[in-house]
């Protein structure tokens, strides 16, 4: 964004107009001609994490067209997933009615039941297990969330269960934890220019923001800021689609990012390129950090990371001297055995260069008038027990959002007491999403009762006892918030749900009323009004305003004010950015960032590398799919019908593989098949496989045929602080599939 002039729709100006009118004004709906049945609804896309504002044309109760809203913060941009949403709403494969299993699990024999029977059954099962085994016997799970995390946590807290399941311990929770213990908040790249500066140096570190919007940033803002940047540094094992715009590419070996960050710190500190005033006044433990990074000379780091020494030095010098700068951190850095210390090393880079809380740097956003929407969950008292696994991986137990460790849950279900008796899984697909899929399925089969909420009969839903049909975001009224950032926006129902599908927030509210009514509401609109109360508006008013945002200079330099603490400072135990973490020290973890070799590598497991000579990374982004979603969508599936693995042409020649061949990718856990795509801009020793693939058109859904998590390990060592599993640095071998197809 260019500044405050572009934001008239984010103020309460519209509210004053609405309240002054004798007749209802609907600025989000534009009637076409005299045909009252044709109109356009302004709403918010939930096809990924972003929240792009969109215009939905509806004719005679049916969606006929979707496009971006050019008057919005996201400037009319949309990705293929959002544009193809019409094929999601009217997909013939969608679940339309509540179903109850009548055959054996996985046989696909179902009976249609009423919503009352379905919800009553789920609630009664929860009551039975809570009475006999306690609330910790119930696991409440969700997937990426897309802004309904607050409902999941509020529901779990309201029934007293500590066991909330998210894939967060290897996706976003390490960032929350690392930022929280180091700076006391959540830092995002300031691409907006509200403080008069854009970043001069932008770093993309294991991130493909150009393909999918992140938890706090949007591709459109990044691309706008890139036009103003002096330097763009790409840190990634392969060249991503924006590599042609990079001034410097650091092709880091998968899993060695902590060493690279520590090597850059070595250069910045030894050459005294750091911000001396900021470090002296606002950081804790700099001398100890200086001593730690002496171990990571550029020469040593080059040998670890396979990045040339001169590139390491140049990246460090640019980031330290061409300021302000920001670092866009990707999920790839969290999916390994050293996620917390990797992230802390990168945050230390931000801190010693003075790039925190300044315009064009890394900023903890001030929320809009609503306050942080997550408070909706936190106002319910937390459970009395610890989540499963949080006694070992102690950052999982830290407030505000404690969660269980799924690999520990599976281990218990397979070899332990089977403490989890029931799972309620809403918008999540554990059979595809978690490490060692075959073990995950075996573990789920040991759960006595499972209820699943989804749009489709997913690989996980197939093994449930009750399946509930979820409404699409185009059929939902809700408040969109993806972790505390500077705006919230309205998700406005464009059409009625197909069949008897219900929105996620309605389902949580209906179950909540049956189990803990004092924390829930008469209907979803009372619940939405309650969440908007701090802004002094109702849901009906908010959906006409569309967006509430703060887009000014108040975001910056909050540590110089009383924003966090009297007299200034950061919300950490020392009041400063903790390069040396007192929280980690008190938990008996290393208080300083350090490097840890991946569990499987040519160096940590040389004997294994003789049989599996290639380094495998899974989970790279594509523009058409989001985790396991959209394989049913005909428009998107046409763009990419099969799973794709990237291999180097030299590697392909060595193994007799041609572009487009089906190949086997094998690790000690198993093998899968994907189509080879030859790609030169990567090391010949690497293989990049796509994750979460299955085949909805097949009777068995092809759960284990091409799913990369057949290859990943659910065995320790995990990250010692938060339990992250490894998805981006394993060993594998490849060979052609016999007989082609």
XYZ file of C-alpha atoms in Angstrom:
741
model
C 0.000 0.000 0.000
C 1.191 3.544 -0.722
C -0.129 5.089 2.483
C -3.174 6.187 4.393
C -4.891 7.727 1.355
C -5.820 4.305 0.001
C -7.891 3.148 2.943
C -11.269 4.929 3.131
C -13.131 1.623 3.421
C -11.318 0.615 6.591
C -12.653 3.425 8.778
C -15.881 3.617 10.744
C -16.883 6.327 8.267
C -19.222 3.861 6.562
C -20.839 3.011 9.857
C -21.875 6.595 10.456
C -23.421 6.713 6.986
C -25.260 3.443 7.536
C -26.697 4.548 10.854
C -27.832 7.899 9.368
C -29.892 6.340 6.606
C -33.635 5.812 6.983
C -33.490 2.953 4.521
C -30.950 0.158 4.683
C -27.867 0.911 2.594
C -25.979 -2.082 1.184
C -22.650 -0.862 -0.210
C -21.452 -4.443 -0.698
C -24.232 -5.285 -3.156
C -24.621 -3.700 -6.587
C -27.802 -4.523 -8.477
C -27.433 -5.073 -12.219
C -30.208 -3.355 -14.155
C -33.739 -4.026 -13.001
C -33.173 -7.722 -12.312
C -33.216 -7.886 -8.525
C -32.081 -11.529 -8.510
C -28.656 -10.567 -9.846
C -26.205 -8.915 -7.487
C -22.580 -8.827 -6.351
C -21.515 -9.769 -2.838
C -18.297 -8.441 -1.321
C -16.649 -11.087 0.823
C -13.275 -12.521 1.869
C -11.586 -15.526 0.284
C -10.491 -18.406 2.527
C -8.931 -20.590 -0.158
C -5.569 -20.247 1.603
C -4.190 -18.236 4.548
C -4.432 -14.862 2.896
C -7.861 -13.308 3.041
C -8.111 -11.528 -0.323
C -11.227 -9.417 -0.738
C -13.386 -10.662 -3.596
C -16.506 -9.820 -5.589
C -18.960 -12.662 -6.096
C -21.618 -12.302 -8.762
C -24.815 -14.164 -7.874
C -27.698 -14.741 -10.246
C -30.938 -16.428 -9.195
C -29.270 -17.779 -6.071
C -26.262 -19.254 -7.918
C -22.678 -18.039 -8.136
C -21.780 -17.217 -11.735
C -18.510 -15.287 -11.409
C -15.714 -14.522 -8.895
C -13.039 -11.845 -9.146
C -10.809 -9.773 -6.877
C -12.015 -6.520 -5.349
C -9.796 -3.739 -6.782
C -10.910 -1.270 -4.082
C -9.605 -3.436 -1.249
C -6.330 -3.753 0.643
C -5.451 -6.672 -1.630
C -5.992 -4.586 -4.796
C -8.102 -7.100 -6.696
C -5.495 -9.844 -6.691
C -6.544 -13.495 -6.546
C -4.830 -16.844 -7.015
C -6.082 -19.848 -9.015
C -7.457 -21.483 -5.871
C -9.749 -18.568 -5.110
C -10.808 -18.076 -8.710
C -11.729 -21.770 -8.950
C -13.939 -21.649 -5.843
C -17.082 -21.819 -7.928
C -16.079 -25.396 -8.774
C -15.779 -26.119 -5.059
C -19.245 -24.871 -4.156
C -20.933 -26.842 -6.929
C -18.693 -29.887 -6.886
C -20.831 -33.048 -7.154
C -18.457 -34.859 -4.779
C -19.224 -32.571 -1.840
C -20.691 -33.961 1.347
C -24.255 -32.726 1.667
C -25.733 -34.503 4.698
C -24.554 -35.869 8.053
C -23.492 -39.514 7.745
C -23.138 -42.336 10.246
C -20.898 -45.333 9.615
C -22.771 -48.621 9.363
C -20.006 -50.909 8.057
C -16.468 -51.495 9.166
C -14.157 -48.531 9.215
C -12.917 -47.717 5.745
C -15.519 -49.839 3.929
C -17.465 -46.773 2.830
C -20.886 -47.891 4.096
C -22.835 -44.942 5.473
C -26.329 -44.015 6.601
C -27.762 -40.522 6.278
C -28.864 -39.075 9.618
C -30.240 -35.754 10.842
C -28.116 -32.953 12.216
C -29.815 -33.378 15.596
C -28.889 -37.043 15.771
C -25.347 -36.361 14.618
C -24.660 -33.518 17.052
C -26.428 -35.251 19.934
C -24.398 -38.415 19.324
C -21.080 -36.547 19.252
C -21.977 -34.579 22.388
C -23.130 -37.670 24.259
C -19.970 -39.549 23.344
C -17.879 -36.673 24.657
C -19.846 -36.610 27.908
C -19.383 -40.355 28.358
C -15.635 -40.264 27.815
C -15.178 -37.175 29.984
C -17.118 -38.801 32.820
C -15.203 -42.098 32.610
C -11.706 -40.990 31.580
C -11.599 -37.220 32.060
C -11.579 -34.383 29.499
C -8.033 -35.196 28.345
C -9.439 -38.325 26.681
C -10.982 -36.070 24.019
C -8.821 -34.658 21.213
C -10.116 -31.659 19.273
C -8.305 -31.263 15.955
C -8.195 -28.793 13.112
C -6.022 -28.174 10.065
C -4.590 -24.894 8.832
C -7.509 -23.055 10.418
C -8.056 -20.245 7.976
C -9.181 -18.020 10.834
C -11.331 -20.346 12.937
C -8.568 -21.308 15.365
C -10.351 -19.286 18.025
C -13.403 -21.553 17.798
C -11.313 -24.726 18.086
C -9.480 -23.526 21.184
C -12.580 -22.044 22.802
C -14.430 -25.313 22.311
C -11.580 -27.456 23.667
C -11.170 -25.170 26.668
C -14.909 -25.123 27.319
C -14.979 -28.925 27.716
C -11.693 -28.941 29.640
C -9.586 -30.801 27.074
C -5.896 -29.846 26.823
C -5.434 -31.958 23.708
C -5.871 -29.562 20.822
C -4.374 -30.940 17.625
C -2.964 -28.728 14.907
C -0.080 -29.341 12.505
C 1.341 -26.251 14.188
C 4.355 -27.810 15.885
C 5.925 -27.947 12.414
C 3.956 -25.070 10.902
C 3.765 -21.626 12.484
C 3.872 -22.581 16.195
C 7.699 -22.609 16.120
C 7.555 -19.064 14.730
C 5.087 -18.008 17.420
C 7.258 -19.577 20.103
C 10.565 -18.231 18.791
C 9.191 -14.727 18.337
C 7.408 -14.887 21.687
C 10.384 -15.925 23.788
C 12.766 -13.591 21.933
C 10.790 -10.376 21.343
C 7.544 -11.017 23.199
C 5.294 -10.695 20.150
C 4.843 -11.733 16.525
C 6.890 -10.078 13.837
C 5.790 -9.550 10.239
C 7.470 -7.950 7.245
C 6.517 -4.319 6.795
C 5.820 -4.114 3.071
C 3.435 -1.164 3.378
C 5.412 2.063 3.595
C 3.188 3.624 6.265
C 6.224 4.906 8.150
C 7.698 6.505 5.053
C 10.065 3.664 4.182
C 9.903 0.391 2.303
C 12.451 -2.352 2.981
C 15.743 -1.743 1.208
C 16.708 -5.382 1.646
C 14.121 -8.162 1.431
C 15.049 -11.735 2.282
C 12.869 -14.700 1.333
C 14.093 -17.547 3.525
C 12.469 -20.882 2.677
C 9.335 -19.076 1.532
C 7.262 -18.878 -1.663
C 5.017 -15.942 -0.880
C 4.446 -15.418 -4.597
C 2.499 -18.712 -4.661
C 0.439 -18.610 -1.503
C -0.329 -15.871 0.993
C 1.209 -16.300 4.429
C -0.078 -15.933 7.977
C 0.620 -12.235 8.167
C 1.666 -11.106 4.714
C 0.168 -11.127 1.248
C 1.873 -11.674 -2.079
C 0.535 -8.390 -3.461
C 2.194 -6.383 -0.682
C 5.514 -8.203 -1.104
C 5.561 -7.674 -4.879
C 4.790 -3.978 -4.399
C 7.613 -3.592 -1.875
C 9.991 -5.509 -4.136
C 9.731 -2.661 -6.639
C 11.218 -0.335 -4.003
C 13.942 -2.670 -2.684
C 17.653 -2.263 -3.383
C 18.431 -5.917 -2.676
C 16.370 -9.091 -2.840
C 18.053 -12.153 -1.312
C 16.609 -15.610 -1.914
C 17.568 -18.358 0.533
C 16.267 -21.665 -0.792
C 17.740 -25.000 -1.950
C 16.132 -24.483 -5.358
C 15.328 -21.445 -7.458
C 11.747 -20.403 -6.767
C 9.559 -18.531 -9.298
C 10.871 -15.154 -8.105
C 14.527 -16.209 -8.365
C 14.924 -14.223 -11.593
C 14.304 -11.066 -9.552
C 16.820 -11.956 -6.846
C 20.120 -10.087 -6.599
C 21.588 -12.956 -4.627
C 20.560 -16.632 -4.338
C 21.894 -18.738 -1.459
C 21.162 -22.394 -2.390
C 21.345 -23.713 1.164
C 21.460 -27.472 1.823
C 18.088 -28.547 3.280
C 18.074 -28.479 7.067
C 21.199 -26.319 7.496
C 19.583 -22.880 7.712
C 20.622 -22.315 11.339
C 24.275 -22.635 10.360
C 23.769 -20.108 7.568
C 22.132 -17.580 9.897
C 24.870 -18.042 12.488
C 27.502 -17.594 9.796
C 25.898 -14.325 8.728
C 25.837 -13.212 12.367
C 29.538 -14.054 12.574
C 30.259 -11.690 9.680
C 28.025 -8.894 10.971
C 29.403 -9.006 14.510
C 33.076 -9.601 13.682
C 33.063 -6.771 11.126
C 31.088 -4.549 13.547
C 28.281 -3.985 11.072
C 25.591 -4.332 13.726
C 23.466 -1.461 15.064
C 25.484 -0.623 18.176
C 22.968 1.757 19.753
C 20.018 -0.609 19.324
C 22.014 -3.607 20.538
C 23.256 -1.776 23.636
C 19.901 -0.329 24.643
C 17.385 -2.943 23.572
C 18.971 -6.421 23.499
C 19.917 -8.899 26.210
C 22.872 -11.284 25.944
C 24.764 -9.806 23.012
C 28.210 -10.682 24.393
C 27.174 -14.297 24.836
C 25.780 -14.363 21.308
C 29.059 -12.886 20.038
C 30.923 -15.739 21.720
C 28.561 -18.357 20.293
C 28.804 -17.195 16.682
C 32.596 -17.256 16.787
C 32.145 -21.018 16.258
C 30.519 -20.370 12.859
C 33.120 -18.884 10.539
C 32.002 -18.331 6.927
C 34.416 -21.038 5.799
C 32.976 -23.599 8.213
C 29.410 -22.586 7.400
C 30.100 -22.912 3.679
C 31.191 -26.520 4.226
C 28.016 -27.241 6.204
C 25.499 -25.462 3.970
C 27.130 -25.900 0.530
C 26.702 -22.145 0.004
C 29.833 -20.380 -1.307
C 31.664 -18.396 1.362
C 31.634 -15.172 -0.632
C 27.852 -15.323 -0.951
C 27.448 -15.758 2.807
C 29.578 -12.677 3.427
C 27.793 -10.593 0.797
C 24.333 -11.484 2.131
C 25.400 -10.545 5.655
C 26.883 -7.237 4.538
C 23.836 -6.274 2.480
C 21.391 -7.075 5.265
C 23.447 -5.222 7.855
C 24.206 -2.097 5.849
C 21.283 -1.650 3.436
C 18.577 -0.928 5.963
C 15.733 -1.180 6.739
C 15.407 -4.850 5.932
C 13.007 -7.673 6.554
C 13.135 -11.476 6.430
C 10.140 -13.449 5.197
C 10.360 -16.748 7.086
C 8.839 -19.826 5.475
C 7.346 -22.961 6.956
C 10.276 -24.961 5.595
C 12.399 -23.691 8.494
C 9.953 -25.154 11.020
C 9.716 -28.669 9.617
C 12.968 -30.012 11.010
C 14.788 -31.220 14.104
C 16.107 -27.770 15.069
C 13.272 -25.392 14.277
C 13.343 -23.160 17.362
C 17.065 -22.487 17.263
C 16.992 -21.966 13.494
C 14.292 -19.340 13.872
C 16.000 -17.725 16.849
C 19.214 -17.376 14.853
C 17.285 -15.540 12.126
C 15.508 -13.331 14.678
C 18.918 -12.466 16.111
C 19.894 -11.314 12.612
C 16.881 -9.010 12.628
C 17.706 -7.715 16.105
C 21.427 -6.966 15.859
C 20.823 -5.007 12.657
C 18.135 -2.885 14.350
C 15.434 -4.069 11.974
C 12.750 -4.685 14.604
C 9.815 -2.316 15.142
C 11.063 0.186 12.582
C 9.401 1.155 9.278
C 10.376 -1.230 6.511
C 11.615 -3.816 9.007
C 9.910 -6.428 11.175
C 6.809 -5.196 12.989
C 4.375 -6.497 15.593
C 1.087 -5.171 14.205
C -1.362 -3.215 16.330
C -4.761 -4.906 15.914
C -7.844 -3.031 14.687
C -10.639 -1.729 16.912
C -11.870 -5.273 17.532
C -8.719 -6.158 19.478
C -7.069 -9.506 18.912
C -9.751 -11.951 17.822
C -7.880 -14.775 19.571
C -9.075 -13.344 22.887
C -12.370 -15.072 22.080
C -10.644 -18.349 22.962
C -8.504 -17.054 25.812
C -11.403 -15.743 27.867
C -12.330 -19.359 28.660
C -10.141 -20.785 31.476
C -7.379 -23.120 30.272
C -7.502 -26.864 31.002
C -5.946 -28.141 34.203
C -3.856 -30.870 32.547
C -0.955 -30.647 30.134
C -1.415 -31.728 26.519
C 0.087 -35.066 25.519
C 3.774 -34.569 24.743
C 4.046 -31.130 26.337
C 5.918 -32.523 29.342
C 8.792 -33.368 26.969
C 8.447 -30.587 24.379
C 7.889 -27.796 26.843
C 7.199 -24.932 24.452
C 3.999 -26.744 23.453
C 2.705 -26.039 26.961
C 3.433 -22.311 26.935
C 0.419 -19.977 26.932
C -1.604 -18.747 25.288
C -2.222 -21.744 23.037
C -1.010 -25.059 24.424
C -1.409 -28.005 22.068
C -0.626 -31.708 21.969
C 2.217 -33.375 20.106
C 0.633 -35.635 17.498
C 3.593 -37.982 17.121
C 3.392 -38.602 20.886
C -0.361 -39.172 20.562
C 0.223 -41.747 17.804
C 2.972 -43.476 19.773
C 0.606 -43.787 22.728
C -2.203 -45.112 20.526
C 0.089 -47.698 18.940
C 2.179 -48.799 21.908
C 0.842 -47.156 25.055
C -2.254 -46.664 27.166
C -4.364 -45.258 24.326
C -5.280 -42.226 26.406
C -7.192 -40.596 23.554
C -10.597 -42.270 23.321
C -12.316 -39.839 20.957
C -11.268 -37.387 18.269
C -13.328 -34.579 16.782
C -11.483 -33.430 13.646
C -12.661 -30.305 11.882
C -11.046 -29.263 8.611
C -8.018 -31.503 9.007
C -6.663 -34.557 7.243
C -4.135 -36.314 9.531
C -3.735 -39.370 7.308
C -2.115 -37.124 4.707
C -0.748 -34.253 6.791
C 1.420 -35.940 9.419
C 4.646 -37.916 9.276
C 4.614 -41.643 8.453
C 1.057 -41.850 7.086
C 0.771 -45.601 7.499
C 1.441 -45.320 11.222
C -1.038 -42.424 11.465
C -3.804 -44.562 9.997
C -2.988 -47.463 12.322
C -3.151 -45.081 15.266
C -6.502 -43.622 14.190
C -7.950 -47.119 13.952
C -7.201 -47.505 17.675
C -9.363 -44.486 18.572
C -12.764 -45.630 19.799
C -14.836 -42.847 18.213
C -13.968 -40.271 15.531
C -16.118 -37.467 14.133
C -14.957 -35.503 11.110
C -16.160 -32.230 9.564
C -15.152 -31.651 5.945
C -16.358 -30.624 2.503
C -15.487 -34.020 1.031
C -15.061 -37.627 2.052
C -11.358 -37.182 2.702
C -8.877 -39.989 3.439
C -9.363 -39.254 7.147
C -13.156 -38.920 6.974
C -13.297 -42.327 5.324
C -12.311 -43.904 8.657
C -14.636 -41.839 10.882
C -17.772 -42.893 12.756
C -19.733 -39.734 11.973
C -19.000 -37.330 9.109
C -20.509 -33.841 9.007
C -20.756 -31.697 5.849
C -19.013 -28.338 6.142
C -20.208 -25.241 4.358
C -17.805 -23.557 1.944
C -16.545 -20.055 2.757
C -18.867 -18.733 0.051
C -21.720 -20.162 2.152
C -20.494 -18.768 5.486
C -20.851 -15.652 7.638
C -17.781 -15.089 9.806
C -15.008 -12.691 10.801
C -11.751 -13.380 9.005
C -8.627 -13.089 11.108
C -5.422 -15.005 10.419
C -3.403 -14.439 13.595
C -3.069 -10.921 15.012
C -2.361 -8.530 12.218
C -3.589 -5.090 11.318
C -6.961 -5.987 9.820
C -10.014 -8.190 10.115
C -12.500 -8.623 7.309
C -15.985 -9.955 6.766
C -16.696 -13.333 5.238
C -20.208 -12.759 3.884
C -22.416 -15.595 2.746
C -22.956 -15.280 -0.986
C -25.288 -18.266 -1.428
C -27.057 -20.796 0.743
C -25.074 -23.951 1.586
C -25.575 -26.989 -0.621
C -27.655 -29.758 0.900
C -27.590 -29.474 4.681
C -23.977 -28.290 5.038
C -23.241 -25.981 7.972
C -20.390 -23.494 8.550
C -17.599 -24.461 10.952
C -18.477 -21.728 13.431
C -22.089 -22.937 13.557
C -20.993 -26.522 14.203
C -18.678 -25.492 17.044
C -21.404 -23.332 18.550
C -24.020 -26.103 18.360
C -21.702 -28.638 19.993
C -20.649 -26.046 22.561
C -24.256 -25.366 23.555
C -24.747 -29.071 24.230
C -21.604 -29.447 26.344
C -20.701 -26.084 27.921
C -23.607 -23.681 27.276
C -22.266 -20.866 29.485
C -19.462 -20.276 26.972
C -21.590 -20.426 23.822
C -24.387 -18.486 22.147
C -27.991 -18.749 21.047
C -26.912 -18.595 17.403
C -23.898 -17.704 15.290
C -24.984 -14.071 14.851
C -25.067 -13.436 18.582
C -21.565 -14.969 18.638
C -20.349 -12.678 15.832
C -21.840 -9.604 17.521
C -20.041 -10.588 20.713
C -16.693 -10.808 18.931
C -17.189 -7.323 17.440
C -18.257 -5.675 20.690
C -14.966 -3.820 21.304
C -15.327 -2.069 17.949
C -18.831 -0.973 18.907
C -20.466 -2.483 15.843
C -22.769 -5.362 15.029
C -22.271 -8.129 12.493
C -24.814 -6.546 10.140
C -22.851 -3.303 10.241
C -19.465 -5.006 9.901
C -20.372 -7.007 6.830
C -21.331 -3.759 5.105
C -18.096 -2.028 6.167
C -16.166 -5.123 5.030
C -12.786 -4.403 6.647
C -11.474 -2.853 9.840
C -7.761 -2.036 9.775
C -5.000 0.061 11.265
C -2.663 1.276 8.560
C -0.645 4.136 10.027
C 2.523 5.066 11.877
C 1.247 3.822 15.248
C 2.678 0.374 14.457
C 6.303 1.443 14.805
C 8.708 1.948 17.730
C 6.204 0.754 20.326
C 9.082 -0.282 22.597
C 9.878 3.439 23.049
C 6.409 4.006 24.528
C 4.325 2.486 27.307
C 2.598 0.175 24.802
C 4.001 -3.021 26.335
C 5.377 -1.885 29.666
C 5.690 1.277 31.717
C 8.775 3.214 30.686
C 9.175 1.377 27.407
C 10.641 -1.948 26.417
C 9.574 -5.289 24.968
C 7.151 -7.783 26.586
C 9.922 -10.210 27.596
C 11.198 -11.074 31.098
C 14.128 -8.645 30.704
C 12.148 -6.012 28.802
C 14.609 -6.392 25.943
C 15.007 -8.580 22.880
C 16.465 -11.747 24.354
C 19.333 -12.894 22.168
C 20.142 -15.019 25.208
C 16.734 -16.435 26.168
C 15.967 -16.478 29.871
C 12.817 -18.482 29.131
C 14.747 -21.269 27.409
C 17.322 -21.167 30.174
C 14.610 -21.681 32.807
C 13.243 -24.610 30.805
C 16.722 -26.197 30.684
C 17.183 -25.638 26.962
C 20.142 -23.937 25.303
C 19.472 -20.186 25.658
C 21.523 -19.381 22.553
C 20.858 -20.415 18.949
C 22.959 -23.256 17.591
C 23.185 -25.601 14.603
C 22.102 -29.241 14.605
C 22.778 -31.583 11.694
C 19.623 -33.158 10.160
C 18.679 -36.623 11.425
C 19.444 -38.103 8.011
C 22.261 -36.642 5.937
C 25.539 -37.569 4.248
C 27.275 -36.495 7.489
C 24.986 -37.710 10.305
C 24.147 -41.078 8.680
C 26.889 -41.830 6.138
C 26.064 -45.561 5.985
C 22.424 -44.814 5.198
C 23.470 -42.365 2.491
C 25.213 -45.182 0.624
C 21.814 -46.800 -0.016
C 19.875 -43.519 -0.170
C 22.293 -41.056 -1.817
C 19.905 -38.170 -2.562
C 18.565 -35.490 -0.203
C 14.765 -35.350 -0.168
C 12.609 -32.353 0.690
C 8.813 -32.524 0.707
C 6.106 -29.903 0.786
C 7.107 -27.264 -1.751
C 4.273 -24.957 -2.796
C 2.376 -24.977 -6.070
C -0.228 -22.355 -7.019
C -3.071 -24.828 -7.586
C -3.265 -26.763 -4.318
C -3.141 -25.978 -0.621
C -1.909 -28.956 1.374
C -4.367 -31.786 0.586
C -7.098 -29.515 -0.771
C -8.479 -29.089 -4.291
C -7.614 -32.441 -5.866
C -11.375 -32.715 -6.584
C -11.502 -29.356 -8.344
C -11.635 -29.982 -12.117
C -10.204 -26.592 -13.093
C -7.211 -26.936 -10.797
C -6.688 -30.625 -11.464
C -6.539 -29.882 -15.184
C -3.685 -27.453 -14.532
C -1.758 -30.164 -12.706
C -3.315 -33.638 -12.955
C -0.469 -35.599 -11.324
C 1.990 -35.166 -8.452
C 5.360 -33.836 -9.545
C 8.861 -34.391 -8.186
C 11.689 -32.073 -9.232
C 15.005 -33.707 -10.127
C 18.090 -32.315 -11.825
C 18.749 -33.293 -15.487
C 22.117 -34.795 -14.501
C 20.392 -36.962 -11.913
C 17.723 -37.970 -14.410
C 20.358 -39.043 -16.937
C 22.207 -41.050 -14.286
C 19.074 -43.057 -13.460
C 17.667 -43.319 -16.986
C 14.727 -41.026 -16.283
C 13.066 -38.715 -18.808
C 10.931 -35.663 -18.134
C 7.374 -36.827 -17.350
C 8.325 -40.391 -16.360
C 6.689 -41.909 -13.319
C 9.396 -42.550 -10.754
C 9.616 -44.273 -7.399
C 10.899 -42.189 -4.504
C 11.998 -44.401 -1.628
C 13.157 -43.825 1.960
C 13.572 -46.295 4.840
C 9.834 -45.787 5.592
C 8.461 -46.769 2.187
C 8.087 -45.610 -1.393
C 5.693 -43.528 -3.475
C 5.414 -42.616 -7.132
C 5.338 -39.161 -8.698
C 6.068 -37.786 -12.145
C 9.604 -36.531 -12.721
C 10.029 -32.955 -13.799
C 13.540 -31.991 -14.839
C 14.705 -28.753 -13.226
C 18.189 -27.304 -13.556
C 18.167 -24.581 -10.905
C 19.017 -26.881 -8.017
C 21.786 -29.141 -6.771
C 21.847 -32.537 -8.557
C 21.859 -34.221 -5.142
C 18.372 -32.917 -4.264
C 14.863 -34.273 -4.892
C 11.765 -32.171 -4.200
C 8.522 -34.142 -3.836
C 5.040 -32.680 -3.527
C 3.186 -33.373 -0.295
C -0.371 -34.389 0.658
C -1.306 -35.925 -2.679
C -4.158 -38.396 -3.049
C -6.632 -39.447 -5.733
C -10.300 -38.660 -4.897
C -11.395 -40.360 -8.137
C -10.109 -43.770 -6.994
C -12.221 -46.047 -4.777
C -9.429 -46.351 -2.188
C -8.455 -42.661 -2.679
C -4.873 -43.726 -3.403
C -3.905 -42.700 0.130
C -0.440 -44.251 0.099
C 0.277 -44.178 -3.630
C 1.799 -40.693 -3.999
C 1.555 -39.147 -0.537
C 4.993 -37.858 0.446
C 4.286 -38.509 4.115
C 4.633 -42.203 3.448
C 8.330 -41.285 3.248
C 8.686 -39.108 6.349
C 9.602 -40.265 9.846
C 7.459 -39.990 12.972
C 10.307 -41.149 15.204
C 12.576 -38.913 17.306
C 14.779 -36.989 17.500
C 12.375 -34.108 17.009
C 13.076 -30.484 17.834
C 13.830 -30.725 21.578
C 11.867 -27.584 22.489
C 8.631 -27.942 20.503
C 8.700 -31.406 18.916
C 8.886 -30.410 15.242
C 9.115 -33.331 12.829
C 11.364 -33.445 9.770
C 9.783 -32.974 6.340
C 12.508 -31.070 4.467
C 15.781 -32.951 4.994
C 15.803 -36.732 4.526
C 17.676 -39.262 2.433
C 16.106 -41.070 -0.502
C 16.748 -42.942 -3.709
C 14.828 -42.797 -6.992
C 14.237 -45.129 -9.951
C 11.826 -45.435 -12.860
C 8.501 -47.143 -12.334
C 8.487 -50.445 -14.197
C 6.065 -50.421 -17.105
C 5.673 -46.627 -17.108
C 2.191 -46.060 -15.667
